[in-house]
Amino acid sequence: MARDSESVRTPQGVTPSGIDVLDRAAAILFAFRHDDEPLTLTELSERTGLYKSTLSRLAQALCHHNFLIRLNDGRYWIGSAALHLSAIYETGFDLRNILLPAMKELSAQTGEAVSFHVRERDHRVCLYRIASRHSVRAEVRQGDVQPLERGAGGRVLLAFSAEPGAPYDEIRTRYVYLSLGERDPETAGISVPVFRVGQELVGALGIVGPAARMGIEEMERYRPRLLQVAAHVTAALGGNAAPLLAAASTDAMPHITAAGRKTRAKHQSKKKPSESSRKAQEKEHA
């Protein structure tokens, strides 16, 4: 028997798994958004790319299992089975179990300390940390309370808490912040946001180290991996990881404060004297 051409249409909004019927059902469920009203079959067809006849059959099956409900006017909405599964997920959810393995792997890859900060009123608190393997390290202790307005973690928390201003607009665009000497003259850090369901901010994931070892080039090298880890954690928490992954693939330089640029110059001068200063030193010792 010839296959119905509509049965092989690829749904929109999902990554194919190879199990077509599950991909189509997932496309229907994920077609609903937080700010939606119930959707008609036509609206579902536009969002999923599926034919109405295919949608009607799958919607009937999803209604049977309470993943969808069909209203009296023919529109569809998410059913009670989704709430049931959400409750099960939340009872077994532990931020620590998701974050710490990712943080340990990131620290092993970079050799630097990895921290996770959350906002507590007008300050930030280090909720979790993984120590650097280096003997010379930037000390970040679990439970440390630090200001929001200085340092990479604080800036990220402010930016994604709707803080106004051009620097925060840039952080919201790039999903990352680099800081050199902003909180401490000898410390550098790079941070990115982590989200949960509804893109609610959970905290700021960051890498921190001595500015003498962790300059702009090093932080820029860590940036894609840090964003990828944040995307992984965000997805595990039910958030949308796509913006973080998109930011990881860009080559744009993140925002650096003027204080950071001054500190960078200071440390670069310590590491490698300019040609003119080197000649002057040679003349003095001649």
GROMACS .gro file of C-alpha atoms in nm:
model
  286
    1MET     CA    1   0.000   0.000   0.000
    2ALA     CA    2   0.133   0.346  -0.089
    3ARG     CA    3   0.218   0.565   0.208
    4ASP     CA    4   0.005   0.873   0.266
    5SER     CA    5   0.226   1.167   0.163
    6GLU     CA    6   0.117   1.367   0.466
    7SER     CA    7   0.251   1.102   0.702
    8VAL     CA    8   0.611   1.173   0.607
    9ARG     CA    9   0.599   1.550   0.650
   10THR     CA   10   0.873   1.662   0.892
   11PRO     CA   11   0.738   1.860   1.189
   12GLN     CA   12   0.874   2.204   1.274
   13GLY     CA   13   1.008   2.309   1.614
   14VAL     CA   14   1.170   1.980   1.717
   15THR     CA   15   1.494   1.799   1.641
   16PRO     CA   16   1.408   1.468   1.470
   17SER     CA   17   1.475   1.163   1.685
   18GLY     CA   18   1.407   0.903   1.418
   19ILE     CA   19   1.072   0.806   1.575
   20ASP     CA   20   0.835   1.003   1.354
   21VAL     CA   21   0.515   0.968   1.554
   22LEU     CA   22   0.686   1.085   1.875
   23ASP     CA   23   0.848   1.376   1.692
   24ARG     CA   24   0.508   1.489   1.564
   25ALA     CA   25   0.347   1.455   1.906
   26ALA     CA   26   0.634   1.651   2.063
   27ALA     CA   27   0.599   1.921   1.797
   28ILE     CA   28   0.231   1.962   1.888
   29LEU     CA   29   0.301   1.990   2.262
   30PHE     CA   30   0.593   2.230   2.220
   31ALA     CA   31   0.387   2.449   1.987
   32PHE     CA   32   0.216   2.597   2.294
   33ARG     CA   33   0.385   2.902   2.449
   34HIS     CA   34   0.367   3.071   2.787
   35ASP     CA   35   0.171   3.372   2.664
   36ASP     CA   36  -0.071   3.172   2.446
   37GLU     CA   37  -0.443   3.130   2.455
   38PRO     CA   38  -0.584   2.791   2.346
   39LEU     CA   39  -0.492   2.714   1.983
   40THR     CA   40  -0.705   2.612   1.689
   41LEU     CA   41  -0.614   2.325   1.459
   42THR     CA   42  -0.517   2.581   1.195
   43GLU     CA   43  -0.281   2.759   1.436
   44LEU     CA   44  -0.125   2.429   1.538
   45SER     CA   45  -0.077   2.340   1.172
   46GLU     CA   46   0.098   2.673   1.108
   47ARG     CA   47   0.333   2.626   1.404
   48THR     CA   48   0.417   2.260   1.348
   49GLY     CA   49   0.405   2.234   0.969
   50LEU     CA   50   0.183   1.926   1.000
   51TYR     CA   51  -0.128   1.865   0.795
   52LYS     CA   52  -0.460   1.915   0.972
   53SER     CA   53  -0.562   1.552   0.919
   54THR     CA   54  -0.240   1.434   1.085
   55LEU     CA   55  -0.287   1.686   1.364
   56SER     CA   56  -0.644   1.579   1.426
   57ARG     CA   57  -0.546   1.214   1.473
   58LEU     CA   58  -0.251   1.291   1.699
   59ALA     CA   59  -0.446   1.549   1.901
   60GLN     CA   60  -0.718   1.291   1.963
   61ALA     CA   61  -0.458   1.047   2.099
   62LEU     CA   62  -0.296   1.318   2.313
   63CYS     CA   63  -0.638   1.410   2.453
   64HIS     CA   64  -0.699   1.044   2.535
   65HIS     CA   65  -0.384   1.045   2.753
   66ASN     CA   66  -0.464   1.392   2.900
   67PHE     CA   67  -0.166   1.562   2.740
   68LEU     CA   68  -0.412   1.788   2.558
   69ILE     CA   69  -0.768   1.895   2.624
   70ARG     CA   70  -1.018   1.992   2.354
   71LEU     CA   71  -1.241   2.283   2.451
   72ASN     CA   72  -1.605   2.319   2.350
   73ASP     CA   73  -1.514   2.566   2.076
   74GLY     CA   74  -1.273   2.316   1.918
   75ARG     CA   75  -0.951   2.478   2.038
   76TYR     CA   76  -0.678   2.285   2.219
   77TRP     CA   77  -0.481   2.345   2.539
   78ILE     CA   78  -0.222   2.159   2.746
   79GLY     CA   79  -0.379   1.886   2.959
   80SER     CA   80  -0.337   1.770   3.317
   81ALA     CA   81  -0.082   1.498   3.232
   82ALA     CA   82   0.176   1.772   3.176
   83LEU     CA   83   0.116   1.905   3.528
   84HIS     CA   84   0.143   1.552   3.669
   85LEU     CA   85   0.481   1.498   3.504
   86SER     CA   86   0.597   1.845   3.610
   87ALA     CA   87   0.518   1.765   3.973
   88ILE     CA   88   0.717   1.441   3.952
   89TYR     CA   89   1.009   1.626   3.794
   90GLU     CA   90   1.011   1.895   4.062
   91THR     CA   91   1.011   1.645   4.350
   92GLY     CA   92   1.320   1.478   4.209
   93PHE     CA   93   1.489   1.802   4.107
   94ASP     CA   94   1.810   1.902   4.279
   95LEU     CA   95   2.007   2.197   4.143
   96ARG     CA   96   2.321   2.065   4.307
   97ASN     CA   97   2.303   1.733   4.121
   98ILE     CA   98   2.278   1.911   3.788
   99LEU     CA   99   2.529   2.189   3.850
  100LEU     CA  100   2.818   2.025   4.033
  101PRO     CA  101   2.909   1.761   3.771
  102ALA     CA  102   2.911   2.031   3.503
  103MET     CA  103   3.118   2.264   3.722
  104LYS     CA  104   3.372   1.991   3.802
  105GLU     CA  105   3.416   1.911   3.434
  106LEU     CA  106   3.458   2.279   3.348
  107SER     CA  107   3.720   2.326   3.620
  108ALA     CA  108   3.908   2.018   3.500
  109GLN     CA  109   3.911   2.154   3.145
  110THR     CA  110   4.030   2.505   3.237
  111GLY     CA  111   4.231   2.440   3.553
  112GLU     CA  112   4.064   2.741   3.715
  113ALA     CA  113   3.806   2.784   3.990
  114VAL     CA  114   3.441   2.761   3.884
  115SER     CA  115   3.168   2.931   4.085
  116PHE     CA  116   2.791   2.967   4.080
  117HIS     CA  117   2.640   3.283   4.228
  118VAL     CA  118   2.279   3.365   4.310
  119ARG     CA  119   2.124   3.699   4.392
  120GLU     CA  120   2.033   3.774   4.752
  121ARG     CA  121   1.868   4.117   4.767
  122ASP     CA  122   2.143   4.369   4.687
  123HIS     CA  123   2.430   4.119   4.702
  124ARG     CA  124   2.538   3.794   4.542
  125VAL     CA  125   2.618   3.475   4.726
  126CYS     CA  126   2.853   3.200   4.608
  127LEU     CA  127   2.626   2.898   4.625
  128TYR     CA  128   2.872   2.643   4.485
  129ARG     CA  129   3.240   2.646   4.396
  130ILE     CA  130   3.502   2.412   4.256
  131ALA     CA  131   3.860   2.501   4.351
  132SER     CA  132   4.138   2.560   4.100
  133ARG     CA  133   4.407   2.296   4.069
  134HIS     CA  134   4.676   2.567   4.071
  135SER     CA  135   4.862   2.659   4.389
  136VAL     CA  136   4.824   3.028   4.299
  137ARG     CA  137   4.453   3.086   4.272
  138ALA     CA  138   4.176   3.340   4.315
  139GLU     CA  139   4.000   3.258   4.638
  140VAL     CA  140   3.626   3.216   4.599
  141ARG     CA  141   3.465   3.040   4.893
  142GLN     CA  142   3.123   2.885   4.913
  143GLY     CA  143   2.899   3.121   5.108
  144ASP     CA  144   3.100   3.435   5.022
  145VAL     CA  145   2.882   3.746   4.995
  146GLN     CA  146   2.995   4.001   4.737
  147PRO     CA  147   2.854   4.319   4.579
  148LEU     CA  148   2.639   4.295   4.268
  149GLU     CA  149   2.782   4.598   4.092
  150ARG     CA  150   3.142   4.469   4.075
  151GLY     CA  151   3.269   4.151   3.916
  152ALA     CA  152   3.147   3.930   3.634
  153GLY     CA  153   2.894   3.729   3.834
  154GLY     CA  154   2.728   4.034   3.983
  155ARG     CA  155   2.706   4.211   3.648
  156VAL     CA  156   2.537   3.910   3.488
  157LEU     CA  157   2.287   3.881   3.774
  158LEU     CA  158   2.202   4.250   3.740
  159ALA     CA  159   2.173   4.235   3.362
  160PHE     CA  160   1.923   3.950   3.368
  161SER     CA  161   1.731   4.110   3.654
  162ALA     CA  162   1.632   4.392   3.415
  163GLU     CA  163   1.895   4.643   3.532
  164PRO     CA  164   1.882   4.937   3.286
  165GLY     CA  165   2.181   5.085   3.106
  166ALA     CA  166   2.396   5.030   2.798
  167PRO     CA  167   2.649   4.793   2.964
  168TYR     CA  168   2.367   4.568   3.081
  169ASP     CA  169   2.199   4.582   2.741
  170GLU     CA  170   2.522   4.451   2.594
  171ILE     CA  171   2.540   4.167   2.847
  172ARG     CA  172   2.180   4.074   2.765
  173THR     CA  173   2.273   4.066   2.397
  174ARG     CA  174   2.595   3.865   2.435
  175TYR     CA  175   2.497   3.650   2.737
  176VAL     CA  176   2.846   3.691   2.883
  177TYR     CA  177   3.059   3.937   3.080
  178LEU     CA  178   3.438   3.954   3.116
  179SER     CA  179   3.592   4.136   3.410
  180LEU     CA  180   3.955   4.222   3.482
  181GLY     CA  181   4.037   4.379   3.817
  182GLU     CA  182   3.686   4.509   3.869
  183ARG     CA  183   3.623   4.348   4.207
  184ASP     CA  184   3.987   4.290   4.299
  185PRO     CA  185   4.292   4.430   4.113
  186GLU     CA  186   4.451   4.086   4.091
  187THR     CA  187   4.142   3.887   3.991
  188ALA     CA  188   3.976   3.812   3.657
  189GLY     CA  189   3.645   3.646   3.587
  190ILE     CA  190   3.399   3.554   3.315
  191SER     CA  191   3.033   3.474   3.386
  192VAL     CA  192   2.720   3.369   3.199
  193PRO     CA  193   2.356   3.327   3.307
  194VAL     CA  194   2.169   3.004   3.380
  195PHE     CA  195   1.791   2.986   3.340
  196ARG     CA  196   1.505   2.756   3.434
  197VAL     CA  197   1.151   2.710   3.296
  198GLY     CA  198   1.012   3.032   3.152
  199GLN     CA  199   1.365   3.176   3.121
  200GLU     CA  200   1.363   3.265   3.488
  201LEU     CA  201   1.716   3.352   3.601
  202VAL     CA  202   1.865   3.094   3.838
  203GLY     CA  203   2.215   3.233   3.881
  204ALA     CA  204   2.550   3.316   3.721
  205LEU     CA  205   2.801   3.047   3.629
  206GLY     CA  206   3.159   3.169   3.611
  207ILE     CA  207   3.528   3.096   3.587
  208VAL     CA  208   3.760   3.299   3.809
  209GLY     CA  209   4.138   3.315   3.837
  210PRO     CA  210   4.440   3.541   3.894
  211ALA     CA  211   4.452   3.823   3.639
  212ALA     CA  212   4.820   3.750   3.577
  213ARG     CA  213   4.727   3.404   3.446
  214MET     CA  214   4.375   3.459   3.316
  215GLY     CA  215   4.383   3.750   3.073
  216ILE     CA  216   4.145   3.851   2.799
  217GLU     CA  217   4.276   3.590   2.554
  218GLU     CA  218   4.235   3.310   2.806
  219MET     CA  219   3.884   3.419   2.901
  220GLU     CA  220   3.784   3.453   2.537
  221ARG     CA  221   3.910   3.099   2.484
  222TYR     CA  222   3.697   2.977   2.777
  223ARG     CA  223   3.389   3.172   2.664
  224PRO     CA  224   3.236   2.922   2.415
  225ARG     CA  225   3.275   2.627   2.652
  226LEU     CA  226   3.133   2.821   2.948
  227LEU     CA  227   2.827   2.917   2.741
  228GLN     CA  228   2.783   2.558   2.627
  229VAL     CA  229   2.790   2.432   2.986
  230ALA     CA  230   2.538   2.700   3.088
  231ALA     CA  231   2.319   2.591   2.796
  232HIS     CA  232   2.338   2.228   2.911
  233VAL     CA  233   2.239   2.320   3.267
  234THR     CA  234   1.964   2.552   3.142
  235ALA     CA  235   1.816   2.276   2.926
  236ALA     CA  236   1.827   2.034   3.220
  237LEU     CA  237   1.633   2.289   3.426
  238GLY     CA  238   1.368   2.326   3.158
  239GLY     CA  239   1.488   2.658   3.016
  240ASN     CA  240   1.559   2.758   2.658
  241ALA     CA  241   1.925   2.686   2.582
  242ALA     CA  242   1.916   2.819   2.224
  243PRO     CA  243   2.027   3.180   2.301
  244LEU     CA  244   2.326   3.055   2.501
  245LEU     CA  245   2.430   2.816   2.225
  246ALA     CA  246   2.393   3.093   1.967
  247ALA     CA  247   2.612   3.321   2.180
  248ALA     CA  248   2.873   3.045   2.208
  249SER     CA  249   2.907   3.032   1.829
  250THR     CA  250   2.970   3.405   1.784
  251ASP     CA  251   3.313   3.563   1.759
  252ALA     CA  252   3.210   3.897   1.910
  253MET     CA  253   3.420   4.022   2.200
  254PRO     CA  254   3.213   4.051   2.518
  255HIS     CA  255   3.186   4.372   2.717
  256ILE     CA  256   3.487   4.472   2.927
  257THR     CA  257   3.477   4.763   3.169
  258ALA     CA  258   3.717   5.055   3.148
  259ALA     CA  259   3.855   4.941   3.482
  260GLY     CA  260   3.912   4.603   3.327
  261ARG     CA  261   4.103   4.748   3.033
  262LYS     CA  262   4.327   4.946   3.267
  263THR     CA  263   4.396   4.637   3.474
  264ARG     CA  264   4.466   4.434   3.163
  265ALA     CA  265   4.721   4.691   3.050
  266LYS     CA  266   4.888   4.680   3.390
  267HIS     CA  267   4.922   4.302   3.385
  268GLN     CA  268   5.035   4.296   3.024
  269SER     CA  269   5.309   4.543   3.111
  270LYS     CA  270   5.418   4.315   3.395
  271LYS     CA  271   5.424   4.011   3.171
  272LYS     CA  272   5.597   4.162   2.869
  273PRO     CA  273   5.782   4.499   2.881
  274SER     CA  274   5.748   4.719   2.574
  275GLU     CA  275   6.040   4.753   2.333
  276SER     CA  276   6.110   5.112   2.445
  277SER     CA  277   6.115   5.023   2.815
  278ARG     CA  278   6.335   4.722   2.748
  279LYS     CA  279   6.590   4.939   2.567
  280ALA     CA  280   6.580   5.195   2.847
  281GLN     CA  281   6.650   4.923   3.103
  282GLU     CA  282   6.940   4.794   2.893
  283LYS     CA  283   7.083   5.148   2.873
  284GLU     CA  284   7.064   5.188   3.251
  285HIS     CA  285   7.256   4.864   3.306
  286ALA     CA  286   7.510   4.930   3.031
   0.00000   0.00000   0.00000
